[in-house]
PDB file of C-alpha atoms in Angstrom:
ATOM      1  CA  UNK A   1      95.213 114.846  99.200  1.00  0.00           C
ATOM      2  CA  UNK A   2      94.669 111.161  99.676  1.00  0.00           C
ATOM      3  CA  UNK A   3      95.223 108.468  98.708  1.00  0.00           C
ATOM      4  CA  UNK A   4      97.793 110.819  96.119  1.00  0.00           C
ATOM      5  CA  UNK A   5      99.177 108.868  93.203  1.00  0.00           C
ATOM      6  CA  UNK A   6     100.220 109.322  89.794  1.00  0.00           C
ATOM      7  CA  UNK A   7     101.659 112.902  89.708  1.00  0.00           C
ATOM      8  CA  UNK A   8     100.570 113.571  85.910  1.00  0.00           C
ATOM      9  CA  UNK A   9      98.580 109.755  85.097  1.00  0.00           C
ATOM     10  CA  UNK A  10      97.120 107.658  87.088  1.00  0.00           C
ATOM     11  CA  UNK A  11      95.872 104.658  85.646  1.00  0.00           C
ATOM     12  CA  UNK A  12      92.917 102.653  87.575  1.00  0.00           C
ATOM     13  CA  UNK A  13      91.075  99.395  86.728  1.00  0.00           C
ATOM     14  CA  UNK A  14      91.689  97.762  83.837  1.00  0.00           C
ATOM     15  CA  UNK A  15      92.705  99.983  81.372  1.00  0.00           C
ATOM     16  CA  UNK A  16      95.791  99.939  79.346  1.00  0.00           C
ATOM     17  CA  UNK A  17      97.982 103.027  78.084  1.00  0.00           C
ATOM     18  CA  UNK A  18     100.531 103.691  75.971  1.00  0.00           C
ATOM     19  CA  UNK A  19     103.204 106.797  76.379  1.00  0.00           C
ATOM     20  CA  UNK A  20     105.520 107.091  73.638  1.00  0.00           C
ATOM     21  CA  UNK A  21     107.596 109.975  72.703  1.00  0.00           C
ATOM     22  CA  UNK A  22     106.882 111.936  75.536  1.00  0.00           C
ATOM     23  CA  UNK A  23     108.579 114.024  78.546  1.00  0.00           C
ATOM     24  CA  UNK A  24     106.932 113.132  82.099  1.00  0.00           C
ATOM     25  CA  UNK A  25     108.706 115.914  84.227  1.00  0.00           C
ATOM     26  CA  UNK A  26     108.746 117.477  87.008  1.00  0.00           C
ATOM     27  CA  UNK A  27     105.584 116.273  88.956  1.00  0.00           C
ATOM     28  CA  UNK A  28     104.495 115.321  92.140  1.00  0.00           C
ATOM     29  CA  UNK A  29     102.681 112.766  93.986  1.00  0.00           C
ATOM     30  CA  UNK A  30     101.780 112.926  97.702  1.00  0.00           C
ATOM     31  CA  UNK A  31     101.831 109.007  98.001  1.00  0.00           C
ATOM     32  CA  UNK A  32     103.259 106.667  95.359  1.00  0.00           C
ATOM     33  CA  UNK A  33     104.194 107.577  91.557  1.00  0.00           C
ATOM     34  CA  UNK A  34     104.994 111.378  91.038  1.00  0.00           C
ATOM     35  CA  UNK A  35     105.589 111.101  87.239  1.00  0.00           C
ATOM     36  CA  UNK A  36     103.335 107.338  86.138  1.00  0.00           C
ATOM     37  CA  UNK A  37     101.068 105.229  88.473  1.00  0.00           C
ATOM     38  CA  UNK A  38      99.592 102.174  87.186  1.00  0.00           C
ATOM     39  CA  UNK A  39      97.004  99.481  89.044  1.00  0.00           C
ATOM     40  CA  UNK A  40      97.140  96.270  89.496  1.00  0.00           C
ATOM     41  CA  UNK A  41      94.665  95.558  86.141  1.00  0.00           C
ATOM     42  CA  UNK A  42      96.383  98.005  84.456  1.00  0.00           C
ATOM     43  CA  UNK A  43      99.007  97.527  81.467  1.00  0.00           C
ATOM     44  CA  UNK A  44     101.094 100.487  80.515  1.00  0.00           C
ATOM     45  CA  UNK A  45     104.241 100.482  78.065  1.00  0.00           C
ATOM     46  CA  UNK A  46     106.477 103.920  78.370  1.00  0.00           C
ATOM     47  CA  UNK A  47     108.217 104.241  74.961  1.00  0.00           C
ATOM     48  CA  UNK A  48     110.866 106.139  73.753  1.00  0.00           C
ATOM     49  CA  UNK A  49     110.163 108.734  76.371  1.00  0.00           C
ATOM     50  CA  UNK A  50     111.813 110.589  79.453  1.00  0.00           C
ATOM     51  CA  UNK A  51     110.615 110.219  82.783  1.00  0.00           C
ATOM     52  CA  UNK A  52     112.463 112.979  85.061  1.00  0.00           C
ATOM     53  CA  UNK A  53     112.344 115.302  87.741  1.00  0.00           C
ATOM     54  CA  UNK A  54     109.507 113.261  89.664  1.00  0.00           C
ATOM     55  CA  UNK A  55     108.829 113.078  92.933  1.00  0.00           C
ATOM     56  CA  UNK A  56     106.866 110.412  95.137  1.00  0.00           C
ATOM     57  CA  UNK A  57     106.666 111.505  98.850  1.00  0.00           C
ATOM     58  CA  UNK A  58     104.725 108.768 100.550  1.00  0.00           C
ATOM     59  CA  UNK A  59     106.095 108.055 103.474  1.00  0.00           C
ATOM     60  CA  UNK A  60     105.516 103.858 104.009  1.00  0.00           C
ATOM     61  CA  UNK A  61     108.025 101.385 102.908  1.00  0.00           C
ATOM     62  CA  UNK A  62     105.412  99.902  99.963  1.00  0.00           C
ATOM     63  CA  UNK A  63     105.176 103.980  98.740  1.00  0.00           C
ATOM     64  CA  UNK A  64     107.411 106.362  96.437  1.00  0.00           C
ATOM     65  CA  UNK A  65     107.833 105.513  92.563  1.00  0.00           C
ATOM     66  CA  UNK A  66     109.606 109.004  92.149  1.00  0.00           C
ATOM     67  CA  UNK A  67     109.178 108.474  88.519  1.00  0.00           C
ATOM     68  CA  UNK A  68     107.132 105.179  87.946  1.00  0.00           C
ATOM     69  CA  UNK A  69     104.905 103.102  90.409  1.00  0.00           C
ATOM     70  CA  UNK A  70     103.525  99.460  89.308  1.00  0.00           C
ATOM     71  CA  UNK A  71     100.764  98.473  91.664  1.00  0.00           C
ATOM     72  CA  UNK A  72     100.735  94.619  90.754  1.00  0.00           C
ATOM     73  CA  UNK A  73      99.624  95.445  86.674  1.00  0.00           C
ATOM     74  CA  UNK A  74     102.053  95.231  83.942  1.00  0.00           C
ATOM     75  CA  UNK A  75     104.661  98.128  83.163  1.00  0.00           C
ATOM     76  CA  UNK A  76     106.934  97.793  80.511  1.00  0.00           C
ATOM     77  CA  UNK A  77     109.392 100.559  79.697  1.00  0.00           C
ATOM     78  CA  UNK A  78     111.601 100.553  76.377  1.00  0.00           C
ATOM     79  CA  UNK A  79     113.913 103.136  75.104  1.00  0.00           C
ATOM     80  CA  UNK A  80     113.531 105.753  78.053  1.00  0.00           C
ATOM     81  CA  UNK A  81     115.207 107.453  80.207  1.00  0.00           C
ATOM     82  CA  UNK A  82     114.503 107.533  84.033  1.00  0.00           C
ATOM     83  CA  UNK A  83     116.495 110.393  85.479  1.00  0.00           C
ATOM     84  CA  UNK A  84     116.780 112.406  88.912  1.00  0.00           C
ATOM     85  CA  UNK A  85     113.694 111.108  90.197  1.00  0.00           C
ATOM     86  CA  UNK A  86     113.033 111.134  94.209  1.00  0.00           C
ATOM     87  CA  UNK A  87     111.330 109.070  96.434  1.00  0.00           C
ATOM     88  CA  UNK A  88     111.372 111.270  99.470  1.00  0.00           C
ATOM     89  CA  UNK A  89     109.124 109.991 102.109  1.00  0.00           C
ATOM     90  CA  UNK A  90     111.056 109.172 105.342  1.00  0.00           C
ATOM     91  CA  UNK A  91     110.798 105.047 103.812  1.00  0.00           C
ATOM     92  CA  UNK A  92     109.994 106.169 100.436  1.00  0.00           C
ATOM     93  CA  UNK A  93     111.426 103.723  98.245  1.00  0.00           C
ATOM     94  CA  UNK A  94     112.120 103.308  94.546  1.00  0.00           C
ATOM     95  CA  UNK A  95     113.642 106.673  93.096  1.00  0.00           C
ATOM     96  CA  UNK A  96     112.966 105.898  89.409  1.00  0.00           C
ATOM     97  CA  UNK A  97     110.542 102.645  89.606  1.00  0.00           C
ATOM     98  CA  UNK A  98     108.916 100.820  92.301  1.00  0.00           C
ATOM     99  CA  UNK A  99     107.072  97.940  91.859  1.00  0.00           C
ATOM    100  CA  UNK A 100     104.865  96.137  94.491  1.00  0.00           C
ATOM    101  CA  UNK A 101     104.084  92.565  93.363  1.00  0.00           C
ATOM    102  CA  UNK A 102     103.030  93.239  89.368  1.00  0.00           C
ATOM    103  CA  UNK A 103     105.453  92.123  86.401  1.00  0.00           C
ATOM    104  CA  UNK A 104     107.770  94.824  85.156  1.00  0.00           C
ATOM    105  CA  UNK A 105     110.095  94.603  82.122  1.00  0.00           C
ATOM    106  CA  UNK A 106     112.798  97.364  81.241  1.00  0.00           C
ATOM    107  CA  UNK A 107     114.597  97.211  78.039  1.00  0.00           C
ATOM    108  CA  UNK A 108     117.378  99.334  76.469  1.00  0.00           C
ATOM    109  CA  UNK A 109     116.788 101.906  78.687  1.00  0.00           C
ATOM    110  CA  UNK A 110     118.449 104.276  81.327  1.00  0.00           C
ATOM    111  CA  UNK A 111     117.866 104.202  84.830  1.00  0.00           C
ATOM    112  CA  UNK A 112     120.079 106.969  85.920  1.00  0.00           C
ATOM    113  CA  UNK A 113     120.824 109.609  89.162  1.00  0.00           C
ATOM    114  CA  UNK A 114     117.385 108.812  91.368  1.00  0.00           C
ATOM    115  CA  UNK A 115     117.285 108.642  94.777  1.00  0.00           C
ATOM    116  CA  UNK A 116     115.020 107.243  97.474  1.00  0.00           C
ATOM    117  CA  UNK A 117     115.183 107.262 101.241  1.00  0.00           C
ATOM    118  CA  UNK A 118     114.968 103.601 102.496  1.00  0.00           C
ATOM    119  CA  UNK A 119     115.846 101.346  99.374  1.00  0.00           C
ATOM    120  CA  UNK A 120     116.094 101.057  95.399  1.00  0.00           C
ATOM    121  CA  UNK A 121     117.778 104.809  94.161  1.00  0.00           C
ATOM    122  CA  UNK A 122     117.712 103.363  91.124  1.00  0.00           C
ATOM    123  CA  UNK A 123     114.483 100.392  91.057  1.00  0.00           C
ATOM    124  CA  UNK A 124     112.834  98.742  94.300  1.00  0.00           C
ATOM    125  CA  UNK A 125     110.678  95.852  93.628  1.00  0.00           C
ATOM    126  CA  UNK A 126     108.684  94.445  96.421  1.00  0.00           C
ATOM    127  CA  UNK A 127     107.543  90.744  95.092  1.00  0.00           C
ATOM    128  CA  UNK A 128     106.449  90.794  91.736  1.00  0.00           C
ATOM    129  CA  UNK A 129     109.020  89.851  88.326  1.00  0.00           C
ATOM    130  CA  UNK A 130     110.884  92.171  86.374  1.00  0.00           C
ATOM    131  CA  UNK A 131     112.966  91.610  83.837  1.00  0.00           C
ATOM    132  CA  UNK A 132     115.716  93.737  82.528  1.00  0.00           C
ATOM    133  CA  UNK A 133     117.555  93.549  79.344  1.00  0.00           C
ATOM    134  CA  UNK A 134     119.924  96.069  78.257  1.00  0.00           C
ATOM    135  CA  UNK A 135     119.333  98.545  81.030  1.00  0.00           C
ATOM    136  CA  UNK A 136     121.754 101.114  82.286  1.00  0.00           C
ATOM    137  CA  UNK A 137     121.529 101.272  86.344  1.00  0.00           C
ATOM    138  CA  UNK A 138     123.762 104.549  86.636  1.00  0.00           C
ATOM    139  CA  UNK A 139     125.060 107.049  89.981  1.00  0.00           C
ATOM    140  CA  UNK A 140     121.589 106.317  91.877  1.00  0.00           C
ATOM    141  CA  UNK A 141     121.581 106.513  95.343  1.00  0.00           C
ATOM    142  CA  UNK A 142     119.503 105.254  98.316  1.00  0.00           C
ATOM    143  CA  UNK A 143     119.627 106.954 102.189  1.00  0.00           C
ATOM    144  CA  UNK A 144     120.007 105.527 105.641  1.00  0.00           C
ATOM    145  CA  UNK A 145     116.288 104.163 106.255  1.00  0.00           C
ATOM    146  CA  UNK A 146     117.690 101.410 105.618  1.00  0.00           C
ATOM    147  CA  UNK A 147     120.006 102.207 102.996  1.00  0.00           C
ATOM    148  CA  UNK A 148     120.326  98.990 100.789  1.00  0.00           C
ATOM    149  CA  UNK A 149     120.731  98.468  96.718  1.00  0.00           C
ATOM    150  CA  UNK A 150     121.693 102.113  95.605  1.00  0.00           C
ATOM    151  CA  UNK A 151     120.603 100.486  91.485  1.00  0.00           C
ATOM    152  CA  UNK A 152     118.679  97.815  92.404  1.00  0.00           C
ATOM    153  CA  UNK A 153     116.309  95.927  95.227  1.00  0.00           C
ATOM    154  CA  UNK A 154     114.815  93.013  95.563  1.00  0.00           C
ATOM    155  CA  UNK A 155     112.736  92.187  98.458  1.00  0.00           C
ATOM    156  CA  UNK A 156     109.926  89.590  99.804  1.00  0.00           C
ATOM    157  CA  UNK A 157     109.878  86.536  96.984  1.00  0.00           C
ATOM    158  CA  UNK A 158     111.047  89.073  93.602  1.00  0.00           C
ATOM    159  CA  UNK A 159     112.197  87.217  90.293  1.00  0.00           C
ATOM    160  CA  UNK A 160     114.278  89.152  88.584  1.00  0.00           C
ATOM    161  CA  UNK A 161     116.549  88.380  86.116  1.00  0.00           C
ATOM    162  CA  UNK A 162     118.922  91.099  83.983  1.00  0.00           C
ATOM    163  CA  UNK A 163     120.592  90.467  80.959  1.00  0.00           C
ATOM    164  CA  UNK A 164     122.900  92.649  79.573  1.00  0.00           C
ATOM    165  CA  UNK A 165     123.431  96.562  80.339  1.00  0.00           C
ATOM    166  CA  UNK A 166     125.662  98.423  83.511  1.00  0.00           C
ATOM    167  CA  UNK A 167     125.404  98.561  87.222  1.00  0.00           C
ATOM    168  CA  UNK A 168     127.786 101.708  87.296  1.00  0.00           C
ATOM    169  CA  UNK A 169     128.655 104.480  90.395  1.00  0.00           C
ATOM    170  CA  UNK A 170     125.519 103.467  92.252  1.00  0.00           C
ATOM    171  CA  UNK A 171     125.346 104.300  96.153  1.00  0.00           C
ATOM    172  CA  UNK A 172     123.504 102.811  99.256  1.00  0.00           C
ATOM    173  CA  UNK A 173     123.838 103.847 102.826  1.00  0.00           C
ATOM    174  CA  UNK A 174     124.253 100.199 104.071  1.00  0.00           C
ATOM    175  CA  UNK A 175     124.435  97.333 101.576  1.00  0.00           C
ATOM    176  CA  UNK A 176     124.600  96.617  98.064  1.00  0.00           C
ATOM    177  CA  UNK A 177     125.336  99.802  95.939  1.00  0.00           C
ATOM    178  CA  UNK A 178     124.856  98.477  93.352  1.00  0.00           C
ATOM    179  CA  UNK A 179     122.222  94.961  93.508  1.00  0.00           C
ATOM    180  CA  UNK A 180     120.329  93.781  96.432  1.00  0.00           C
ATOM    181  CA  UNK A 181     118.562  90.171  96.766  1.00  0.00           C
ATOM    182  CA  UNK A 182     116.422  89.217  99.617  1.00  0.00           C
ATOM    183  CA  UNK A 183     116.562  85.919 101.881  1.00  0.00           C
ATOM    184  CA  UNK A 184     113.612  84.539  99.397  1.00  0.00           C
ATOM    185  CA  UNK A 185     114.493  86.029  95.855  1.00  0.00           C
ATOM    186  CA  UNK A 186     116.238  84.913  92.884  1.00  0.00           C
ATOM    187  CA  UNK A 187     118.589  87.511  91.102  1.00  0.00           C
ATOM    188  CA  UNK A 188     119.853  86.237  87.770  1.00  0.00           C
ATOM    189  CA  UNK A 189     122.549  88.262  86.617  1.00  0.00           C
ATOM    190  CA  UNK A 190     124.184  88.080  82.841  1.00  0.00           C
ATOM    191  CA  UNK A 191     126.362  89.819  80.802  1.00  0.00           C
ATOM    192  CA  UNK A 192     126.221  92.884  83.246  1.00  0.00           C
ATOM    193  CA  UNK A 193     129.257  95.437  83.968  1.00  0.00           C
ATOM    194  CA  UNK A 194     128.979  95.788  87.441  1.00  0.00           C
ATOM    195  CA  UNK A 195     131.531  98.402  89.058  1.00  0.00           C
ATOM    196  CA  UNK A 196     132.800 101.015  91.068  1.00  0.00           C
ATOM    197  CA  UNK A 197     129.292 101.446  92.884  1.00  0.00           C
ATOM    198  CA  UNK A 198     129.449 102.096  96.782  1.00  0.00           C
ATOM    199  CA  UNK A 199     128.221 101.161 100.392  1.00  0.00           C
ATOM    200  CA  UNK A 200     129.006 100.829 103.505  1.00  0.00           C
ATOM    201  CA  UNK A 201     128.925  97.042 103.454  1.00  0.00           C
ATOM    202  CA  UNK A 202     129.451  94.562 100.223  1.00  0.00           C
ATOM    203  CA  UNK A 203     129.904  97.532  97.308  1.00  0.00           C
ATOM    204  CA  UNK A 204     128.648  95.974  94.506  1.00  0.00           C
ATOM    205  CA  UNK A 205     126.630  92.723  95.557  1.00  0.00           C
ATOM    206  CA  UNK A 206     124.472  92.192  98.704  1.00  0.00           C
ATOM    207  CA  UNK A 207     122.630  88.843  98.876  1.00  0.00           C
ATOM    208  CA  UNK A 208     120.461  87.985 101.898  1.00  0.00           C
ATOM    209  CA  UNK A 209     120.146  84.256 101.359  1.00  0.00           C
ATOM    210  CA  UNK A 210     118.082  84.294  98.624  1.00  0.00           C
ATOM    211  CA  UNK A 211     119.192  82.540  94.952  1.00  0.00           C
ATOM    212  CA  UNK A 212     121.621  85.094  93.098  1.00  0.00           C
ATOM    213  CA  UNK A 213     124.207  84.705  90.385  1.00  0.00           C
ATOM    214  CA  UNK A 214     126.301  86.545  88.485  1.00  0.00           C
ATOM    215  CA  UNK A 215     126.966  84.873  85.341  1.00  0.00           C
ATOM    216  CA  UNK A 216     126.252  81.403  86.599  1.00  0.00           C
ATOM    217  CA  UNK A 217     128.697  81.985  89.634  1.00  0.00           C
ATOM    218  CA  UNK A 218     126.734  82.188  93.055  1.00  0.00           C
ATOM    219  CA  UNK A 219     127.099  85.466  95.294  1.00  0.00           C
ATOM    220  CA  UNK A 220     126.907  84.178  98.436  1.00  0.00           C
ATOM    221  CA  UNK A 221     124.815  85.232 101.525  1.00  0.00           C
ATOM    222  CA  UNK A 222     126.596  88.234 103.007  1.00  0.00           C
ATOM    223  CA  UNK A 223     129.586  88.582  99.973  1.00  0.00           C
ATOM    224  CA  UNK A 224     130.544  90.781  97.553  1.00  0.00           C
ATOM    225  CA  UNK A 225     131.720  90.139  94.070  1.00  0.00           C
ATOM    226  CA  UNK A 226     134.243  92.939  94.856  1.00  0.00           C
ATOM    227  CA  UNK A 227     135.502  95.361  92.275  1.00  0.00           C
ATOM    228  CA  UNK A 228     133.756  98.327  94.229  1.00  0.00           C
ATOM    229  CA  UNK A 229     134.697 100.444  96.854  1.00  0.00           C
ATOM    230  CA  UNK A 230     133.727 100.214 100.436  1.00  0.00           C
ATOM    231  CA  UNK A 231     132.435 103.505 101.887  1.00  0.00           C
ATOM    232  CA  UNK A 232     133.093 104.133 105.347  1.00  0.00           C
ATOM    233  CA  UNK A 233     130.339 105.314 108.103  1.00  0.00           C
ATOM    234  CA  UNK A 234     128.779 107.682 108.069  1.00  0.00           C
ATOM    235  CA  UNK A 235     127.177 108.322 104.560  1.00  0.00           C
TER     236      UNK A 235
END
């Protein structure tokens, strides 16, 4: 039923929550977040925990979160894994996190094998900051609607930054398999193995004309770093 969120928590108002040591698998939300949903007053910290098997059907571009949706709060995830997660809405984005204009920080963590329909198998983040240190952003894959940063995408005016950690065997329908930055983001990238990942168009690095570097060297609008490999049409 409406407005469906958070498959097993959904955090609203101002609250702040804490799961450590736990398994978040295999639920279901009809909207946005089918393991974790939090709000934008929330603060939640995943620990040391495994997020898998989650799926977020909502079918808008701003909805999915197959295993973690940040709506504008603070999510910070540490020493997790985020695993075969879906975002399966026909512009469901986000397979493993999405988050719409909040602040979310990932550290030595795993972001591996979710998928979502439009963008971000691996993370989508609509505005908002994140930070990622030490993160693993491994074989996720986004579809055709559009298709674009099978690990990672930025879109609208996202700060991200990401130091240290693999962009690995990602896929994306159209471009980017493994990073995506919009015309008005800046994607600040460091210390980052970033390889064999796959797309139709630029492999491993898509930048729309926003500010993105890979350790201090600019990827220009519409280039590619190169080391992946091009996938030809169809996907």
């Amino acid at each position: 039923d409406e407005p469906g969120n958070g498959g097993a928590l959904h955090l609203t108002g101002s609250g702040t929550v804490k799961v450590s040591n736990s398994k978040v698998v295999k639920n279901k939300a009809g909207a946005e977040g089918g393991g974790l949903w939090n709000s934008a007053d929330g603060t939640m910290t995943v620990k040391n925990s495994v997020v898998s098997q989650n799926e977020g059907s909502g079918a808008e571009a701003d909805q999915g979160g197959g295993g973690l949706y940040n709506d504008g709060g603070e999510l910070r995830v540490t020493g997790s894994t985020v695993s075969r997660n879906e975002a399966t809405g026909e512009l469901g984005s986000g397979g493993g996190i999405l988050n719409v204009n909040g602040t979310l920080e990932v550290a030595d963590s795993s972001i591996a094998s979710n998928t979502s329909k439009r963008a971000g198998g691996g993370i989508e983040t609509s505005a908002g900051t994140v930070a990622l240190m030490d993160v693993e952003l491994v074989e996720n894959t986004t579809g055709k609607a559009p298709g674009n940063g099978g690990g990672l995408h930025a879109t609208g005016e996202a700060t991200v930054t990401y130091d240290g950690g693999r962009t690995v065997r990602n896929k994306a329908a159209a471009q980017g398999g493994g990073l995506w930055n919009s015309e008005t983001g800046t994607l600040t990238v460091t210390d980052v193995t970033i390889r064999k990942n796959k797309a139709s168009e630029k492999s491993n690095n898509y930048n729309d004309g926003g500010v993105f570097t890979v350790d201090g060297e600019p990827v220009e609008s519409g280039t590619d770093d190169g080391g992946g490999f091009p996938l030809p049409l169809p996907f």
